[in-house]
XYZ file of C-alpha atoms in Angstrom:
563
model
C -5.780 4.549 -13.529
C -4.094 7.970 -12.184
C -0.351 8.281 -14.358
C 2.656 8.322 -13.394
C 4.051 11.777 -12.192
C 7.798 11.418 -12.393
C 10.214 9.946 -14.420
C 13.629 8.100 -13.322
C 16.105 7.465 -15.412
C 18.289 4.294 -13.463
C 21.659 3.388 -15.174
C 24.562 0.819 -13.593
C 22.299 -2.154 -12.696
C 23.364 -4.589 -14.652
C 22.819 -7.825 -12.688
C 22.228 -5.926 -9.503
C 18.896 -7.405 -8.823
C 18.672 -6.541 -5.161
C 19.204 -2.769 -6.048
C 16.932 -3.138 -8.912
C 14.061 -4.478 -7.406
C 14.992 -1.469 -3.953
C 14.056 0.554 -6.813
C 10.701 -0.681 -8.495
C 9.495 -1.222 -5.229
C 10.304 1.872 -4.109
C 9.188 4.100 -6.910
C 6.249 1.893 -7.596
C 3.027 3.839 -8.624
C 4.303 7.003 -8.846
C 7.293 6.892 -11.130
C 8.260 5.716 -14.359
C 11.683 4.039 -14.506
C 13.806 3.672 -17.325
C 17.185 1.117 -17.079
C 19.657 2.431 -19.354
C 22.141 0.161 -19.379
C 24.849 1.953 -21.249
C 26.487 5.065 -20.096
C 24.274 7.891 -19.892
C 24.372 10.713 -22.156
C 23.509 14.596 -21.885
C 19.929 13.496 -24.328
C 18.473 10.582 -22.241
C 17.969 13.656 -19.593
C 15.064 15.400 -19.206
C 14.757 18.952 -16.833
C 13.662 17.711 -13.200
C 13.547 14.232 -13.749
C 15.488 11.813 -11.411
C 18.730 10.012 -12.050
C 19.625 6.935 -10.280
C 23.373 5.303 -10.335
C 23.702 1.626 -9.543
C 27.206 -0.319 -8.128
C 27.853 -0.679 -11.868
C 27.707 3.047 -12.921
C 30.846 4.042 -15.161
C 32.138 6.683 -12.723
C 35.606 7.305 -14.338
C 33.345 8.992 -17.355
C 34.317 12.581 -18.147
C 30.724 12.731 -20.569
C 28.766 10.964 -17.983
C 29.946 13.448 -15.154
C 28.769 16.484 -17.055
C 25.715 15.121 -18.209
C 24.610 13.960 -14.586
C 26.595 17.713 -13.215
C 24.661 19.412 -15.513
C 21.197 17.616 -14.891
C 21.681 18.357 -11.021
C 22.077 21.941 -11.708
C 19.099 22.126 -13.922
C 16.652 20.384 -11.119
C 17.002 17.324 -11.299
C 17.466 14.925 -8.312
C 20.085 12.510 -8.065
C 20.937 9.130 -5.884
C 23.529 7.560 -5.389
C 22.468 3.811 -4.093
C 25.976 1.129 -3.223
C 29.076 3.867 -4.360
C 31.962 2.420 -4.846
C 34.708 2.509 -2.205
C 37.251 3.273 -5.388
C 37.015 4.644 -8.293
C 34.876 7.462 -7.551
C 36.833 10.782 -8.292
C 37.315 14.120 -7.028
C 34.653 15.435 -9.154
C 31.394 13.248 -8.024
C 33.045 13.597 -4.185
C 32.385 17.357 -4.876
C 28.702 17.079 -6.133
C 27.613 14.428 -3.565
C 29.584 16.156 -0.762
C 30.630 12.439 0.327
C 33.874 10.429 -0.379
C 33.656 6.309 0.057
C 35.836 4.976 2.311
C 35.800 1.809 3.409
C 33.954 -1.429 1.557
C 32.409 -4.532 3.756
C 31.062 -6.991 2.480
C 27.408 -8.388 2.193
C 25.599 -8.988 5.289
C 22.534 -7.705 7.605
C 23.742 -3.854 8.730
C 21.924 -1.611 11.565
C 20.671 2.081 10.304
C 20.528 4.859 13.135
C 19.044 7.718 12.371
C 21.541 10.784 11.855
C 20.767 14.119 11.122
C 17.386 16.103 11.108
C 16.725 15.797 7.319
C 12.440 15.619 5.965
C 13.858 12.143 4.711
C 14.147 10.682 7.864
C 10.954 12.107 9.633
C 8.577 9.708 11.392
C 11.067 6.719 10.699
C 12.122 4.320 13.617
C 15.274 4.999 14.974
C 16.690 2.265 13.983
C 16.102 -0.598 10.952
C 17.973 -3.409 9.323
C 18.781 -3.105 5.831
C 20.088 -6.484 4.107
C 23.545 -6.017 1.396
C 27.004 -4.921 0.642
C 27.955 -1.401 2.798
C 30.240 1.400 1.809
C 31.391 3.517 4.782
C 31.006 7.679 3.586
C 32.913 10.574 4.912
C 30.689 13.140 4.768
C 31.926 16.666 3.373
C 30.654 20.293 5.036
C 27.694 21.411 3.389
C 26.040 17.978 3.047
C 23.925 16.233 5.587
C 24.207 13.061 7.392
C 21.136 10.592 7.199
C 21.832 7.326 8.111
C 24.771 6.080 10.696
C 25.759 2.233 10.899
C 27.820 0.769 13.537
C 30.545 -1.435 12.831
C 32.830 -2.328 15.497
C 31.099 -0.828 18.148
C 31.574 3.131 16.407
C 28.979 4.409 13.992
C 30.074 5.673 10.069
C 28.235 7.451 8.214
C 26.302 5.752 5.497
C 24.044 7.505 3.943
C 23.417 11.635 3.534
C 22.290 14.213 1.246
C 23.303 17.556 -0.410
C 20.692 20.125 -1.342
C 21.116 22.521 -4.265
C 18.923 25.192 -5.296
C 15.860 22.779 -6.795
C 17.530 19.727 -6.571
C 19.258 17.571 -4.290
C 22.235 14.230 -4.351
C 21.376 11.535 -2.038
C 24.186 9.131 -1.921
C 22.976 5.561 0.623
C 26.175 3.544 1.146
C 24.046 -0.201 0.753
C 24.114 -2.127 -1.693
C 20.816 -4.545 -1.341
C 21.619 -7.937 -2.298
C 19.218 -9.732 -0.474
C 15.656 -10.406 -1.796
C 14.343 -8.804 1.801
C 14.128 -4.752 1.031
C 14.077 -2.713 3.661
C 10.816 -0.766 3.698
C 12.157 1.816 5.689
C 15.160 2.304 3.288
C 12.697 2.312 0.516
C 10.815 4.946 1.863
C 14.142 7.211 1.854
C 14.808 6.447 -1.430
C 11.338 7.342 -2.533
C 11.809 10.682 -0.482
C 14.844 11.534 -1.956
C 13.686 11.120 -5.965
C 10.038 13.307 -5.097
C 12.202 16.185 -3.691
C 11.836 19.018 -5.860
C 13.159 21.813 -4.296
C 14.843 22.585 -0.542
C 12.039 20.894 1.927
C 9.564 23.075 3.845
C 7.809 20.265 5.435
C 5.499 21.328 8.167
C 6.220 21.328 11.419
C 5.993 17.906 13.332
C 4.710 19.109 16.210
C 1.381 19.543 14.375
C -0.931 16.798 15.695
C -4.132 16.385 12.840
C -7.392 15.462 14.945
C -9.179 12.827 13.843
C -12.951 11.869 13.932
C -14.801 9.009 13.388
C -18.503 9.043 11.750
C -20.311 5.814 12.420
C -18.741 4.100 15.716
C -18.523 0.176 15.817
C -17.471 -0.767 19.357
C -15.223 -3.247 20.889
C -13.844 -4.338 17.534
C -15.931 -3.378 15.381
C -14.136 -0.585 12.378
C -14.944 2.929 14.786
C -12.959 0.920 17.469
C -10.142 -0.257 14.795
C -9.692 3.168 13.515
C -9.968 4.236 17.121
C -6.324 2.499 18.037
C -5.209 2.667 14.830
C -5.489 6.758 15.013
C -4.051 6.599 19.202
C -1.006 4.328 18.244
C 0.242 6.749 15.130
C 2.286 9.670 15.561
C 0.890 12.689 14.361
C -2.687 12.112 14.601
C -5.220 12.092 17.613
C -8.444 10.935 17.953
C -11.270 14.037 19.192
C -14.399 12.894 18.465
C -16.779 10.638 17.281
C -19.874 10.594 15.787
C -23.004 8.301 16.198
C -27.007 8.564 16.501
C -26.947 4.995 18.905
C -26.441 6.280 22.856
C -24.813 3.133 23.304
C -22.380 3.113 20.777
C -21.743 6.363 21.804
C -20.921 5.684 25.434
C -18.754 2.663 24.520
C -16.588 5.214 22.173
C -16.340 7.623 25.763
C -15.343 4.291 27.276
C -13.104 2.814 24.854
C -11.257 6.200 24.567
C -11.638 8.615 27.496
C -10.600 11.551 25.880
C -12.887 11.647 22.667
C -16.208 13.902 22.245
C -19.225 12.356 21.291
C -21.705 13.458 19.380
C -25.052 12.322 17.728
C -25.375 14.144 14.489
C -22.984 14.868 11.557
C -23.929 18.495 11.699
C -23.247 18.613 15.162
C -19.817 17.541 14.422
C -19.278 20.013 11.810
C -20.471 22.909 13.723
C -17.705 22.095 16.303
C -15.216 21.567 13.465
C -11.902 21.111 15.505
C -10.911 18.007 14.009
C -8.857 17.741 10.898
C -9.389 14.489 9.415
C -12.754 12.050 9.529
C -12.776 8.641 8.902
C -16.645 7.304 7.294
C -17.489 4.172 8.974
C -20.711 3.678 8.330
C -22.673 1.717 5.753
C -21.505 2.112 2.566
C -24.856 3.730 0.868
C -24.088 6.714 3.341
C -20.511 6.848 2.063
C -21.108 9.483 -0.708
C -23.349 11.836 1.015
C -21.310 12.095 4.264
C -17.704 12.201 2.420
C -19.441 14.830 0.503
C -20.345 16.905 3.463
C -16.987 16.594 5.144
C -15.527 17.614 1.975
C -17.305 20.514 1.718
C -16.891 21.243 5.783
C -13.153 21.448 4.501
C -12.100 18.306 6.015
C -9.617 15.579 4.665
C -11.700 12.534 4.248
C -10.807 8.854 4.715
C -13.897 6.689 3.860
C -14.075 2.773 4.789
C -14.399 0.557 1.891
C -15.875 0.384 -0.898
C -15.622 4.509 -0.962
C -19.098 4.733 -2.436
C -21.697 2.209 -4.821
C -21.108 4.652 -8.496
C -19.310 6.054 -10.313
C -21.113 9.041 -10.656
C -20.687 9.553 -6.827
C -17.001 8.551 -6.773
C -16.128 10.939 -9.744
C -18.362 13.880 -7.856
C -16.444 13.277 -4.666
C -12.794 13.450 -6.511
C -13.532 16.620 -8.380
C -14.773 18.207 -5.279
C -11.517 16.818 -3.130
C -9.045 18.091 -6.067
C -11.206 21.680 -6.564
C -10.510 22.227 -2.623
C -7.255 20.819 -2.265
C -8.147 17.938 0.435
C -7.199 14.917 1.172
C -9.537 11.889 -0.461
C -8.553 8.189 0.542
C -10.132 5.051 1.342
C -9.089 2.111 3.512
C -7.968 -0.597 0.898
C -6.148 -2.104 4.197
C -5.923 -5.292 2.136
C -3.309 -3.990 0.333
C -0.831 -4.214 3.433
C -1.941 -8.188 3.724
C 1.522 -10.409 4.595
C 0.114 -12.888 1.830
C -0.461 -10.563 -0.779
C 2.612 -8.359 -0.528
C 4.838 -11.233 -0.911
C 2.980 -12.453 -4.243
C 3.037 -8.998 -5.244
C 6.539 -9.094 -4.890
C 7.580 -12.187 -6.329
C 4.759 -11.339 -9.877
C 6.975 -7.874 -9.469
C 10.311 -10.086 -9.389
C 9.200 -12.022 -12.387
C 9.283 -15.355 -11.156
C 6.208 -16.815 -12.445
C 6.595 -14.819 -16.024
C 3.914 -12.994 -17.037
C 0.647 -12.756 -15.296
C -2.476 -13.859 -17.536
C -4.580 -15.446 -15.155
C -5.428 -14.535 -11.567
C -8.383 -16.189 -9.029
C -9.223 -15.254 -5.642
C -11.724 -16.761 -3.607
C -13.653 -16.115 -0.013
C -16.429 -18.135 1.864
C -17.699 -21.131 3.004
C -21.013 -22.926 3.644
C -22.603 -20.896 6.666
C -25.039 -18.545 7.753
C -24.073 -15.102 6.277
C -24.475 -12.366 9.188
C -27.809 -10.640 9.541
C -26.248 -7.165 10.365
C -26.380 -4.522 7.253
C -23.504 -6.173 5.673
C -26.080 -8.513 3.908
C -28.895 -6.057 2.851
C -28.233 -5.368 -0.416
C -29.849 -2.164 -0.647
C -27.594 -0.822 2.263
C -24.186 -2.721 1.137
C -24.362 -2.406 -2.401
C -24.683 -5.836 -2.889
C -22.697 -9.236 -1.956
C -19.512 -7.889 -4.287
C -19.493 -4.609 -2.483
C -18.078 -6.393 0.674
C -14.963 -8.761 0.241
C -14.856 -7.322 -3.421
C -13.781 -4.164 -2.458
C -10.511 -5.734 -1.349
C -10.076 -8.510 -3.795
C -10.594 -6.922 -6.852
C -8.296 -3.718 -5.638
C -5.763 -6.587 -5.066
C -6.345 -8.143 -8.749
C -5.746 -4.156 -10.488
C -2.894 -3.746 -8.209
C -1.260 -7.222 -9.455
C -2.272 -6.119 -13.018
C -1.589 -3.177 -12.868
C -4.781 -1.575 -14.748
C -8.420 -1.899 -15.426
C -10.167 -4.833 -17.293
C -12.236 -3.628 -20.202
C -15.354 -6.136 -19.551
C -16.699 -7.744 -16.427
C -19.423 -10.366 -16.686
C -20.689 -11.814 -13.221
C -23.187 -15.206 -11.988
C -24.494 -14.906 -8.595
C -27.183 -17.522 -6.807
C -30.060 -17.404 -4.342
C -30.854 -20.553 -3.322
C -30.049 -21.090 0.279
C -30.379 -17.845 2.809
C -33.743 -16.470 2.104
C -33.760 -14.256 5.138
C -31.020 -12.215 3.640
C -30.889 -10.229 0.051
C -27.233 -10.411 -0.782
C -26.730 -13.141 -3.021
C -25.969 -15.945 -1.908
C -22.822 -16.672 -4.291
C -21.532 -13.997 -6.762
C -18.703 -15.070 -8.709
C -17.233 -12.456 -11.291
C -14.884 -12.427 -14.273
C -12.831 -9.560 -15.711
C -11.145 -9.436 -19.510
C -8.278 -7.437 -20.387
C -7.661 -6.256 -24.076
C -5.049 -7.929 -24.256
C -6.320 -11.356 -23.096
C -5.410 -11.380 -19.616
C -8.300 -12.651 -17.502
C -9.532 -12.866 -13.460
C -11.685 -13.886 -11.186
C -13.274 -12.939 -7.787
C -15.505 -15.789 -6.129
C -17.697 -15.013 -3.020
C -19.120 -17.951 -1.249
C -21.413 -18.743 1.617
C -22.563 -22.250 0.003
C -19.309 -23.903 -0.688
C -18.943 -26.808 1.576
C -15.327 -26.835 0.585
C -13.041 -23.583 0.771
C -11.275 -22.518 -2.644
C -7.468 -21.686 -2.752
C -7.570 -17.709 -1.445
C -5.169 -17.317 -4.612
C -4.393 -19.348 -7.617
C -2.274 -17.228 -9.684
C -0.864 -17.887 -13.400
C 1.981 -17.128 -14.981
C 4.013 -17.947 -18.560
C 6.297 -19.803 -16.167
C 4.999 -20.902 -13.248
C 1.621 -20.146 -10.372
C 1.178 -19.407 -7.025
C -1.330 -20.879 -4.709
C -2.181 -19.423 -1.692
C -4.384 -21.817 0.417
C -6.480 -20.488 3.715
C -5.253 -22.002 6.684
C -7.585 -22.033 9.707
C -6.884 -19.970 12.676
C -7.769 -21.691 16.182
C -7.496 -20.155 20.000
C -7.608 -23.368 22.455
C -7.909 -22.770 26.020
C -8.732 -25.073 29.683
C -9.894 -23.407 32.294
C -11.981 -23.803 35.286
C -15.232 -23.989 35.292
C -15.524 -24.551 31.662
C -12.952 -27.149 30.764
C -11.783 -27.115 26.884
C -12.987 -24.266 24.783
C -12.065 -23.002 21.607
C -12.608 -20.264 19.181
C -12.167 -20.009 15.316
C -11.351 -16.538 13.758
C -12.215 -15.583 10.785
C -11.018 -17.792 8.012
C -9.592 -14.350 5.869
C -7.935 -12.962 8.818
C -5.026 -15.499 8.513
C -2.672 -14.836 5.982
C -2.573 -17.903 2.988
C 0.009 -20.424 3.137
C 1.609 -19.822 -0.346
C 3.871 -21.902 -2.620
C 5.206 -20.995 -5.759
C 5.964 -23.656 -8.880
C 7.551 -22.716 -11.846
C 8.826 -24.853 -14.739
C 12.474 -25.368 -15.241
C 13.757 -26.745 -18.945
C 15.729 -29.837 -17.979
C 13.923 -30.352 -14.693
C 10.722 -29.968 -14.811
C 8.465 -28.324 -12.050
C 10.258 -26.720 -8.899
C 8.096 -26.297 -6.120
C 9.080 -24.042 -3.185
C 7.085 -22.310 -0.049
C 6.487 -18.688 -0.734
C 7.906 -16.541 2.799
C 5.285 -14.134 3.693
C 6.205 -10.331 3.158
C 7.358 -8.548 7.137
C 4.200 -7.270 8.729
C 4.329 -3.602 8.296
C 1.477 -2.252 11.507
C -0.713 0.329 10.647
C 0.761 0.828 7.216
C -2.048 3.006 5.781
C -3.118 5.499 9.283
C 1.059 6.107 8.739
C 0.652 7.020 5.666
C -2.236 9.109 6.035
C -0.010 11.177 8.483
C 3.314 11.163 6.297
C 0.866 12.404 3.742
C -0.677 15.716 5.533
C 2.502 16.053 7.895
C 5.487 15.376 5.303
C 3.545 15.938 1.834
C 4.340 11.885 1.211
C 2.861 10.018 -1.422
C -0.803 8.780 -1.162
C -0.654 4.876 -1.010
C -4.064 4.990 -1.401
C -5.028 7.406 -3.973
C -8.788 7.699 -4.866
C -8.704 7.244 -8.217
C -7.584 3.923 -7.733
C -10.709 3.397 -5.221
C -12.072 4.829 -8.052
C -11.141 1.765 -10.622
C -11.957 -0.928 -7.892
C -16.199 1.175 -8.142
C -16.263 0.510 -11.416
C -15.416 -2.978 -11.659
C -18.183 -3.439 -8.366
C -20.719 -1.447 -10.154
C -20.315 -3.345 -13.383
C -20.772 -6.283 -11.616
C -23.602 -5.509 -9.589
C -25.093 -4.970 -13.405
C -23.903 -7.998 -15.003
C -25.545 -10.280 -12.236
C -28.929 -8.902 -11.967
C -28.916 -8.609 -15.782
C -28.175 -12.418 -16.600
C -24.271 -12.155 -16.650
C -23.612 -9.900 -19.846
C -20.404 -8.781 -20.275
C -20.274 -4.708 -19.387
C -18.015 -2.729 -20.718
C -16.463 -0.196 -18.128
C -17.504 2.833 -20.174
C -20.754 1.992 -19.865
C -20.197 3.097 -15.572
C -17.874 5.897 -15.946
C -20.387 8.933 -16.134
């Protein structure tokens, strides 16, 4: 797992649990938080490192205010998240450039966009944000982010004041509500990786983007097709396939694009910044390699190769070259997942010990490449890839043995297995499971997921288009099973009353979330939500597998894939 490259020390959340959990989510992945919960003093701070003051903050504190003063001056960041509309003297008014004026109380508030700071870039103009609001008057020399109206006139409520190396961002909500803002997340994760005054590239960069391997009319060249057209930022030139048809259906799908037959032919032409790998995944290696070494940032379709050996070659060579190296773990952006993500984050099933996912049914499997096994990797290569990221992200790390069954007993026509079920240990005891189906008459749960107080099921619900029309009459269609999200309900035990069951809300779609990040990335030097070490972890586990189930289920140990 990559480590954590930050550390924020968060004091004056004591029972703020909407602010709290603005912050973990936030800062998630790529920070290490600390809640201090008594008043912070001058040795709890660290050169560069961020602080974070809650509602609860002791702001009257002479020692506090020259420990944080000092801090600041010495580089490291500083935010400000629900200040108080009194109590907050001369002396923090001075270092945040802001004094709070008026208090309202907790509701649903409007943000506008105010200002032309890096940590508003590529936001929409306008979001909801959920919790108390403090109204700021913002001093000369500090910058206006965020404007709210109330009344009809919009206040300032949230800016920022640069320093030297560091910088005070001061956001006048308070979250109380369960429902964080994404967007105000995002500035709040902005704000604590500043390190020094932003020189973020200019916006009116657009990256190119090719695609290698073209699936048309809704197949992945097509997906990353729109997905690349409806971001800002990035633009789709060319694409890259040796079938004339699939080739002519990208020139038709997207006027604009170049098409070409060969991956050398592509390279020679080179004006593209960015390609996206969409073709099987044994080819996944080789061509990331060759973009890589073309000087291209790569994004590779799942899984982002079929070893380790290949994924640890293809990191070295991204990090030795500076590049870009991601991989579409789209899954990760699911409605169904995010909320149990953020409810295991939330703590309200206790600690996770157990997690099971399952996909399938009893049908034909398809009879393109995705079930050759010595073109997919395998049966686990294929939904694995996603369920298994999802089962490190929930956990947070890497098992230390995998073990895995599989069966051939029904689709002979095929080589994937037919059923592949496999099981991970933790050290410390903490087990899961990832079930793959195309014999089971009856579906799984898509989750069931353990906890020291309580689980969450997540059952598939099945997704049907009815129409009548003339000739024809009644038709319908069936989607996928997996491309709903679960219906989910949570249960936890209650001394005194027993088991309280209650529907789990799914999280707010968020579009396109990983092609936006891609571009915050390269255009605004954001955080990688997708880093490739982490695709890295998810190989392991898949390779490990793969071994376990043609090698009567052993357990393997993860070491024994990492070279």
């Amino acid at each position: 797992m990559s480590q954590v490259s930050k550390r924020v020390i968060a004091v004056g959340f004591t029972g703020q649990s909407g602010a709290a959990n603005m912050l973990k989510h936030a800062l998630s992945g790529a920070f290490e938080i600390t809640f201090v919960g008594s008043p912070l003093v001058h040795d709890q701070i660290g050169r560069g490192e961020t602080i974070v003051l809650g509602r609860d903050y002791d702001y009257e504190s002479e020692s506090g205010f020259a420990a944080v003063n000092k801090a600041v001056h010495n580089g490291s960041n500083l935010l400000i998240i629900g200040p108080p509309g009194r109590g907050f003297p001369p002396a923090w008014q001075e270092l945040s450039g802001v004094t709070p004026l008026e208090a309202k109380s907790d509701g649903e508030w409007f943000f506008k966009l105010s200002g032309g700071s890096s940590l508003t870039q590529r936001l929409p103009a306008e979001f909801a944000g959920a919790g108390a609001l403090t109204i700021l008057k913002v001093h000369d020399g500090c910058e206006p982010l965020l404007a709210t109206s109330v009344a009809f006139h919009d206040h300032p409520t949230a800016a920022i004041k640069l320093f030297p190396s560091s910088a005070v961002c001061t956001i006048g909500l308070n979250p109380t509500s369960p429902n964080i803002s994404e967007d105000l997340a995002l500035i709040v994760r902005r704000a604590a990786s500043m390190t020094s005054r932003p020189a973020i590239k200019s916006l009116a960069k657009t990256l190119g983007v090719a695609i290698v391997g073209y699936g048309p009319h809704g197949g992945m060249g097509y997906y990353h097709g729109k997905a690349v057209t409806d971001v800002d930022g990035l633009c789709l030139t060319a694409v890259v396939d040796s079938d004339g048809d699939r080739r002519k259906a990208a020139e038709q799908e997207f006027p604009d694009v170049r098409a070409y037959r060969t991956l050398e032919e592509l390279v020679k032409d080179g004006d593209f910044d960015i390609a996206v790998v969409a073709t099987p995944p044994i080819s996944h290696a080789e061509i990331s390699m060759a973009l890589l070494e073309a000087g291209k940032h790569v994004i590779s379709e799942k899984p982002m190769c079929l070893t380790m050996k290949e994924a640890n070659g293809l990191i070295a060579k991204a990090k030795a070259d500076d590049l870009m190296l991601s991989v579409n773990q789209s899954r990760r952006w699911d409605r169904d997942f995010r909320a149990i993500a953020k409810a295991a984050s939330e703590g309200r099933i206790g600690k996770l010990f157990n997690i099971e996912t399952f996909v399938g049914g009893f049908e034909h499997p398809c009879r393109a490449w995705h079930s050759e096994e010595s073109i997919s990797g395998g049966a686990v290569f294929d939904w694995g890839s996603h369920h298994i990221d999802q089962i490190v992200q929930l956990y947070g790390s890497t098992p230390t043995m995998v073990s895995a069954t599989q069966h051939k007993r029904v689709w002979h026509d095929v080589t994937n297995a037919d059923q592949i079920r496999v099981h991970m240990l933790w050290e410390d005891g903490r087990e899961a499971e990832f079930f793959q189906s195309d014999i089971a008459a009856f579906r799984k749960p898509k989750y069931f997921i353990q906890g020291t107080s309580g689980t969450i099921i997540g059952n598939y619900r099945p997704l049907m288009e009815e129409t009548v029309s003339l000739p024809f009459g009644y038709e319908q269609h069936q989607y996928h099973h997996a491309e709903a999200p679960a219906t989910l309900k949570l249960s936890r035990y209650e001394s005194g009353c027993g088991l309280v069951e209650e529907s789990l809300p799914l999280a707010k779609p968020q579009h396109l979330a990983f092609h936006r990040n891609i571009a915050d990335h390269l255009l605004l030097g954001e955080p990688l939500a997708v880093k490739p070490e982490s695709a890295a972890d998810v190989i392991a586990i898949l390779q490990a597998a793969q071994i376990s189930g043609t090698a009567g289920a052993r357990y393997v140990s993860l070491g024994e894939v990492q070279c």
